Coordinates of C-alpha atoms in Angstrom, one line a residue:
Chain A
M29 CA -53.5 -13.4 18.9
S30 CA -51.0 -16.1 20.0
P31 CA -47.5 -16.1 21.6
A32 CA -46.5 -17.4 18.4
F33 CA -47.6 -14.4 16.5
E34 CA -46.0 -12.0 19.1
S35 CA -42.6 -14.1 18.7
F36 CA -43.1 -13.6 14.9
L37 CA -43.3 -9.9 15.1
A38 CA -40.4 -9.7 17.5
R39 CA -38.2 -11.5 14.9
L40 CA -39.5 -9.2 12.1
Y41 CA -38.7 -6.1 14.2
V42 CA -35.3 -7.1 15.3
D43 CA -33.8 -9.4 12.5
S44 CA -33.0 -7.7 9.1
D45 CA -32.5 -11.0 7.4
E46 CA -36.0 -12.4 8.7
R47 CA -37.7 -9.1 7.4
R48 CA -36.1 -9.3 4.1
R49 CA -37.2 -13.0 3.6
F50 CA -40.7 -12.0 4.8
L51 CA -41.2 -8.9 2.8
A52 CA -40.0 -10.9 -0.3
A53 CA -42.7 -13.6 0.4
P54 CA -44.9 -12.6 3.2
G55 CA -47.6 -15.4 3.2
R56 CA -45.0 -18.2 2.6
V57 CA -42.8 -17.1 5.6
A58 CA -45.8 -16.4 7.9
A59 CA -47.2 -19.8 7.1
A60 CA -43.7 -21.2 7.7
A61 CA -43.9 -19.7 11.2
G62 CA -46.8 -21.6 12.1
L63 CA -49.3 -19.1 12.4
T64 CA -53.1 -19.4 12.3
G65 CA -54.9 -18.4 8.9
E66 CA -56.1 -15.1 10.7
E67 CA -52.7 -14.5 11.8
I68 CA -51.0 -15.2 8.2
A69 CA -53.6 -12.5 6.8
A70 CA -52.7 -10.0 9.3
A71 CA -49.0 -10.4 8.8
V72 CA -49.6 -10.2 4.9
A73 CA -51.4 -6.7 5.5
I74 CA -48.5 -5.4 7.6
D75 CA -48.0 -1.7 7.5
R76 CA -44.5 -1.9 5.6
V77 CA -43.5 1.5 6.1
G78 CA -44.2 1.1 9.8
L79 CA -42.3 -1.9 10.0
E80 CA -39.1 -0.4 8.5
L81 CA -39.2 2.8 10.6
A82 CA -40.2 0.7 13.8
A83 CA -37.1 -1.7 13.1
A84 CA -34.9 1.3 12.7
S85 CA -36.3 2.8 16.0
F86 CA -35.7 -0.5 18.0
E87 CA -32.3 -0.8 16.3
R88 CA -31.4 2.8 17.6
K89 CA -32.5 2.0 21.1
R90 CA -30.6 -1.2 21.3
H91 CA -27.4 0.5 20.2
H92 CA -27.9 3.3 22.7
R93 CA -28.4 0.5 25.5
R94 CA -25.3 -1.2 24.5
R95 CA -23.5 2.0 24.5
F96 CA -24.8 2.8 28.3
R97 CA -24.0 -0.7 29.4
F98 CA -20.2 -0.3 28.1
G99 CA -20.3 3.0 29.8
R100 CA -21.3 1.6 33.0
W101 CA -18.9 -1.2 32.6
R102 CA -16.2 1.4 32.1
T103 CA -17.2 3.4 35.1
W104 CA -17.1 0.2 37.4
I105 CA -13.6 -0.8 36.1
S106 CA -12.4 2.8 36.7
S107 CA -13.6 2.8 40.2
F108 CA -11.2 0.2 41.1
V109 CA -8.2 2.4 39.5
P110 CA -7.5 4.2 42.8
W111 CA -7.5 1.2 44.8
I112 CA -5.0 -0.5 42.4
T113 CA -2.8 2.4 42.4
R114 CA -2.7 2.4 46.1
L115 CA -2.1 -1.0 46.4
A116 CA 0.8 -0.8 43.8
G117 CA 2.3 2.0 45.8
S118 CA 2.2 -0.2 49.0
G119 CA 4.1 -2.8 47.2
V120 CA 1.2 -5.4 47.6
L121 CA 1.1 -5.9 43.9
E122 CA 4.8 -6.3 43.5
P123 CA 5.8 -9.6 42.2
P124 CA 7.0 -12.0 45.0
T125 CA 10.7 -11.8 45.4
R126 CA 12.5 -15.3 45.4
R127 CA 13.7 -15.9 48.8
Q128 CA 17.5 -16.2 48.9
P129 CA 18.8 -19.6 49.9
Chain B
M24 CA -56.9 20.2 44.4
A25 CA -53.0 19.8 44.3
D26 CA -51.8 18.8 41.0
R27 CA -48.1 17.9 41.0
V28 CA -45.8 18.9 38.2
G29 CA -42.3 17.3 37.8
L30 CA -40.1 15.6 35.4
T31 CA -37.9 12.3 35.0
W32 CA -34.8 11.9 36.9
H33 CA -31.6 11.8 35.0
P34 CA -27.9 11.7 36.5
Q35 CA -27.3 14.6 34.2
L36 CA -30.0 16.7 35.6
A37 CA -29.6 15.5 39.4
A38 CA -27.9 18.5 40.6
A39 CA -30.1 21.0 38.7
I40 CA -33.3 19.2 40.0
L41 CA -32.2 19.3 43.6
A42 CA -31.2 22.7 43.4
A43 CA -34.6 23.6 42.0
R44 CA -36.8 21.6 44.3
E45 CA -39.2 24.2 45.1
R46 CA -40.3 24.3 41.6
I47 CA -40.5 20.5 41.2
D48 CA -43.2 18.7 42.9
I49 CA -42.5 15.0 41.8
V50 CA -39.6 13.1 39.9
E51 CA -40.0 9.9 37.9
V52 CA -37.3 7.4 38.0
I53 CA -36.7 4.5 35.4
P54 CA -35.4 1.6 37.5
E55 CA -33.8 -0.5 35.0
G56 CA -30.1 -0.5 34.4
T57 CA -29.3 1.1 38.0
F58 CA -32.0 0.9 40.7
L59 CA -33.5 -2.5 40.1
E60 CA -29.9 -4.1 40.3
S61 CA -28.0 -2.3 42.8
R62 CA -28.7 -2.1 46.5
K63 CA -26.4 1.1 46.7
S64 CA -28.5 2.8 44.2
Q65 CA -31.7 1.7 45.9
R66 CA -30.5 3.2 49.1
A67 CA -29.8 6.6 47.4
L68 CA -33.4 6.3 45.6
R69 CA -34.9 5.7 49.1
T70 CA -33.1 9.2 50.3
L71 CA -34.4 10.9 47.3
A72 CA -37.9 9.3 48.0
R73 CA -37.8 11.0 51.6
A74 CA -36.9 14.3 50.3
M75 CA -39.5 14.3 47.6
P76 CA -42.1 12.5 46.1
V77 CA -40.8 9.7 43.7
S78 CA -42.5 7.8 41.1
I79 CA -41.0 4.4 39.8
H80 CA -41.6 4.0 35.9
G81 CA -40.8 0.6 34.5
V82 CA -39.8 -0.2 31.0
S83 CA -39.0 -4.0 31.1
L84 CA -41.9 -6.0 32.2
G85 CA -44.0 -6.3 29.0
L86 CA -47.1 -6.4 30.7
A87 CA -49.1 -6.3 27.5
S88 CA -48.2 -9.7 26.2
T89 CA -50.0 -13.0 25.7
T90 CA -46.8 -14.6 27.4
P91 CA -47.0 -14.4 31.4
V92 CA -44.5 -11.9 32.7
E93 CA -41.7 -13.7 34.5
Q94 CA -41.9 -13.8 38.3
W95 CA -38.3 -12.9 38.8
R96 CA -39.0 -9.7 37.2
L97 CA -42.0 -8.7 39.4
D98 CA -39.9 -10.0 42.4
Q99 CA -37.3 -7.3 41.5
F100 CA -39.9 -4.7 41.3
A101 CA -41.7 -5.9 44.6
R102 CA -38.5 -5.4 46.5
L103 CA -37.6 -1.9 44.9
V104 CA -41.3 -0.6 45.8
D105 CA -41.0 -2.1 49.2
S106 CA -37.7 -0.4 49.7
V107 CA -38.4 3.0 48.3
Q108 CA -41.9 3.3 49.1
P109 CA -42.8 5.5 46.1
A110 CA -45.8 7.6 45.5
S111 CA -46.6 5.1 42.8
W112 CA -45.2 2.9 40.3
S113 CA -46.2 2.3 36.7
E114 CA -45.6 0.2 33.4
H115 CA -46.3 0.4 29.7
L116 CA -49.0 -1.2 27.6
A117 CA -46.4 -2.9 25.4
F118 CA -44.4 -5.9 24.7
V119 CA -40.8 -5.9 24.9
R120 CA -39.7 -9.7 24.2
A121 CA -41.3 -12.7 22.7
G122 CA -39.8 -16.1 21.9
G123 CA -36.6 -15.4 23.4
V124 CA -35.9 -12.2 21.4
E125 CA -35.4 -9.2 23.3
L126 CA -36.8 -5.9 21.4
G127 CA -34.9 -3.5 23.6
H128 CA -37.9 -1.2 23.6
L129 CA -41.6 -0.9 23.8
A130 CA -43.9 -2.5 21.1
A131 CA -47.6 -1.9 20.9
P132 CA -49.4 -5.2 21.0
P133 CA -52.1 -6.3 18.5
R134 CA -55.3 -4.8 19.7
T135 CA -57.4 -7.8 20.3
A136 CA -59.6 -9.3 22.9
S137 CA -57.0 -12.0 23.8
T138 CA -54.4 -9.3 24.4
I139 CA -56.8 -7.6 26.7
D140 CA -57.4 -10.6 28.6
A141 CA -53.6 -11.4 28.7
T142 CA -52.7 -7.9 29.7
A143 CA -55.3 -7.9 32.6
A144 CA -53.7 -11.3 33.8
N145 CA -50.2 -9.8 33.8
L146 CA -51.7 -6.9 35.9
E147 CA -53.2 -9.2 38.4
R148 CA -49.7 -11.2 38.7
A149 CA -47.9 -7.8 39.1
A150 CA -50.5 -6.6 41.8
R151 CA -50.2 -9.8 43.7
T152 CA -46.4 -9.7 43.8
V153 CA -45.8 -5.9 44.2
G154 CA -48.9 -5.1 46.5
T155 CA -50.4 -2.7 44.5
Y156 CA -51.6 -2.2 40.7
P157 CA -49.1 -0.2 38.5
M158 CA -50.5 2.7 36.6
V159 CA -50.5 1.5 33.0
E160 CA -49.2 3.9 30.1
N161 CA -50.4 4.2 26.6
V162 CA -47.5 3.7 24.2
A163 CA -46.6 5.4 21.0
T164 CA -46.1 3.4 18.1
I165 CA -44.7 4.2 14.4
I166 CA -46.0 1.0 12.9
D167 CA -49.9 0.2 13.1
P168 CA -49.7 -3.0 15.0
P169 CA -50.5 -5.9 12.9
G170 CA -53.6 -7.9 13.7
C171 CA -55.6 -5.1 15.4
R172 CA -59.3 -5.8 15.5
I173 CA -60.1 -2.7 17.7
D174 CA -59.0 0.8 17.8
E175 CA -56.7 2.1 20.5
Q176 CA -59.1 4.0 22.4
T177 CA -61.5 0.9 22.6
W178 CA -58.7 -1.3 23.7
I179 CA -57.5 1.0 26.3
C180 CA -61.3 1.4 27.8
E181 CA -61.9 -2.3 27.5
L182 CA -58.8 -2.9 29.5
L183 CA -59.6 -0.3 32.2
S184 CA -63.0 -1.9 32.7
T185 CA -61.4 -5.5 32.9
S186 CA -58.5 -4.5 35.3
R187 CA -58.2 -2.3 38.5
A188 CA -55.1 -0.7 37.1
D189 CA -55.4 3.0 36.4
L190 CA -54.0 4.9 33.6
L191 CA -51.1 6.9 33.2
L192 CA -51.9 8.8 30.0
D193 CA -49.1 9.9 28.1
L194 CA -50.3 12.8 25.9
H195 CA -47.6 12.8 23.7
N196 CA -48.1 9.2 22.9
L197 CA -51.8 10.0 22.1
Y198 CA -50.7 12.9 19.9
A199 CA -48.1 11.0 18.0
N200 CA -50.5 7.9 17.1
A201 CA -53.3 10.4 16.3
R202 CA -50.6 12.0 13.8
N203 CA -49.5 8.9 12.5
F204 CA -52.9 7.0 12.2
G205 CA -55.3 9.8 11.4
F206 CA -57.6 10.0 14.4
D207 CA -58.6 13.0 16.8
A208 CA -56.5 13.0 20.2
A209 CA -59.0 15.1 21.7
E210 CA -62.0 13.0 20.9
V211 CA -60.1 9.9 22.1
L212 CA -59.3 11.6 25.4
K213 CA -63.1 12.4 26.0
R214 CA -63.8 9.0 25.8
I215 CA -61.5 7.6 28.3
P216 CA -63.1 7.4 31.8
S217 CA -61.6 10.3 33.3
E218 CA -61.7 8.9 36.8
R219 CA -59.4 6.3 35.8
I220 CA -56.7 8.7 34.7
K221 CA -54.2 9.3 37.6
S222 CA -51.1 10.5 35.9
I223 CA -50.0 12.3 33.0
H224 CA -46.8 12.2 30.8
L225 CA -45.8 15.1 28.4
A226 CA -42.7 14.8 26.0
G227 CA -41.7 16.0 22.6
G228 CA -40.6 14.0 19.3
A229 CA -40.0 14.8 15.7
P230 CA -41.2 13.9 12.2
V231 CA -39.5 10.9 10.4
H232 CA -39.8 11.5 6.6
T233 CA -40.2 8.5 4.4
P234 CA -41.0 8.1 0.6
A235 CA -44.5 7.0 1.8
G236 CA -45.1 10.2 3.8
E237 CA -44.2 11.1 7.2
R238 CA -44.6 9.8 10.7
W239 CA -44.2 11.3 14.2
L240 CA -41.5 9.8 16.4
D241 CA -41.8 10.0 20.2
D242 CA -38.2 10.5 21.0
H243 CA -38.2 12.5 24.2
L244 CA -35.5 14.7 22.6
H245 CA -37.6 17.7 21.8
D246 CA -39.6 20.3 23.6
V247 CA -43.3 19.4 24.2
P248 CA -45.3 20.5 21.3
D249 CA -48.2 23.1 21.5
P250 CA -51.0 20.8 20.6
V251 CA -50.0 18.4 23.7
Y252 CA -50.2 21.4 26.1
R253 CA -53.7 22.0 24.6
L254 CA -54.8 18.4 25.4
L255 CA -53.3 18.8 28.9
E256 CA -55.8 21.9 29.2
L257 CA -58.5 19.3 28.2
V258 CA -57.3 16.9 30.8
G259 CA -57.5 19.5 33.5
Q260 CA -61.0 20.3 32.3
L261 CA -62.1 16.6 32.4
V262 CA -60.5 15.0 35.3
P263 CA -62.0 15.6 38.6
H264 CA -59.2 14.7 40.9
A265 CA -55.5 15.9 41.5
L266 CA -52.9 14.6 38.9
D267 CA -49.2 14.1 38.6
V268 CA -47.8 15.5 35.5
V269 CA -44.4 14.4 34.5
L270 CA -42.2 15.7 31.7
E271 CA -40.0 13.2 30.0
R272 CA -36.8 14.1 28.6
D273 CA -34.2 11.5 27.8
G274 CA -31.5 13.5 26.0
A275 CA -30.3 16.5 23.9
F276 CA -31.0 18.3 27.2
P277 CA -31.6 22.2 26.8
P278 CA -30.6 24.7 29.6
F279 CA -32.4 23.5 32.7
T280 CA -34.1 27.0 32.7
Q281 CA -35.9 25.8 29.4
I282 CA -37.0 22.6 31.1
L283 CA -38.4 24.5 34.0
M284 CA -40.3 27.0 31.8
Q285 CA -42.0 23.8 30.4
L286 CA -42.9 22.6 33.8
D287 CA -44.6 26.1 34.2
R288 CA -46.4 26.2 31.0
A289 CA -47.8 22.6 32.0
R290 CA -48.9 24.3 35.3
A291 CA -50.6 27.1 33.5
A292 CA -52.3 24.6 31.1
L293 CA -53.5 22.6 33.9
T294 CA -54.8 25.7 35.7
K295 CA -56.6 26.8 32.4
G296 CA -58.4 23.5 32.4
R297 CA -59.2 23.3 36.2
A298 CA -60.7 26.8 35.8
R299 CA -63.1 25.8 32.8
Q300 CA -64.0 22.7 35.2
R301 CA -65.2 25.0 37.8
L302 CA -67.2 27.2 35.3
A303 CA -68.9 24.2 34.1
S304 CA -69.9 23.0 37.4

């Protein structure tokens, strides 16, 4: 199996539009992806139930990861809050006052 | 023979793990997202590794791919392993990206001679960069990977004969695949060269119902099912050396006492298997 076949599978697993196009016309879409004859045959014979389940499972994992990333970002930002508060109290963050002529 | 039984490290479980250290022999850490990227976290992990055996378990290298694993990813692992000096490190027999598409999780590769060769080449690259071979873990799959020419056990055995990397055998993944694709997990286990099995994973899962039938999802959110303990017993009987056994739990955490009970049950299953091994010899 070639890197092109792996890329094709990856697109099927994550891209719902690509998956829909493929399931409507498996042979044509696989051929258009530049796969070999053997790879096209393998794609046409794909485990369709498994494909939908796997795609849903990958989507859940990516969603979980995005939430986790956002959570870390929020934690990182919130770690600065005490510093910002302290600086604000010290007057460092006050806007500069215009010097009187 | 001193088997070690432990679990996966999670921030939510950290305090409980440290408080129950006398009942936990090893912790496994997934480095992505924290320990690979942050030096501060690496220092914390180094401190933990001095207190108890730590194993590093990667999920992002994508070693079972026809595309060579990127060098910068291996360099990251090399720095982490050098810094933490873990008891072992491991990765999955999966691809996780291809053609610029990130799957976000582990996909079972098409089982062919070419994916065996490509995986073995990636394992060589990993060993050259990190200094030691990773243990490689069999993955669960809910889709029968398209393009397979050989069955899972043959693919794993061929890979083990091609590479010097040893096996981290995930018994729940084996159980899930056996349920999903209709083979006998115990028979497969008997065919894997037992001297190459160095570590074991336990986990739980749940059925996913579809109009076409049921599949079993390895979700790490449920308790270890009974048949997986029976497979562990068989492992204890077959494998001649000491093993590290790690319980993977990624969420829906039960009370920690329930997790500790599962570790005790794993120890008991191993002990039973070891007793059979002694009787047989």
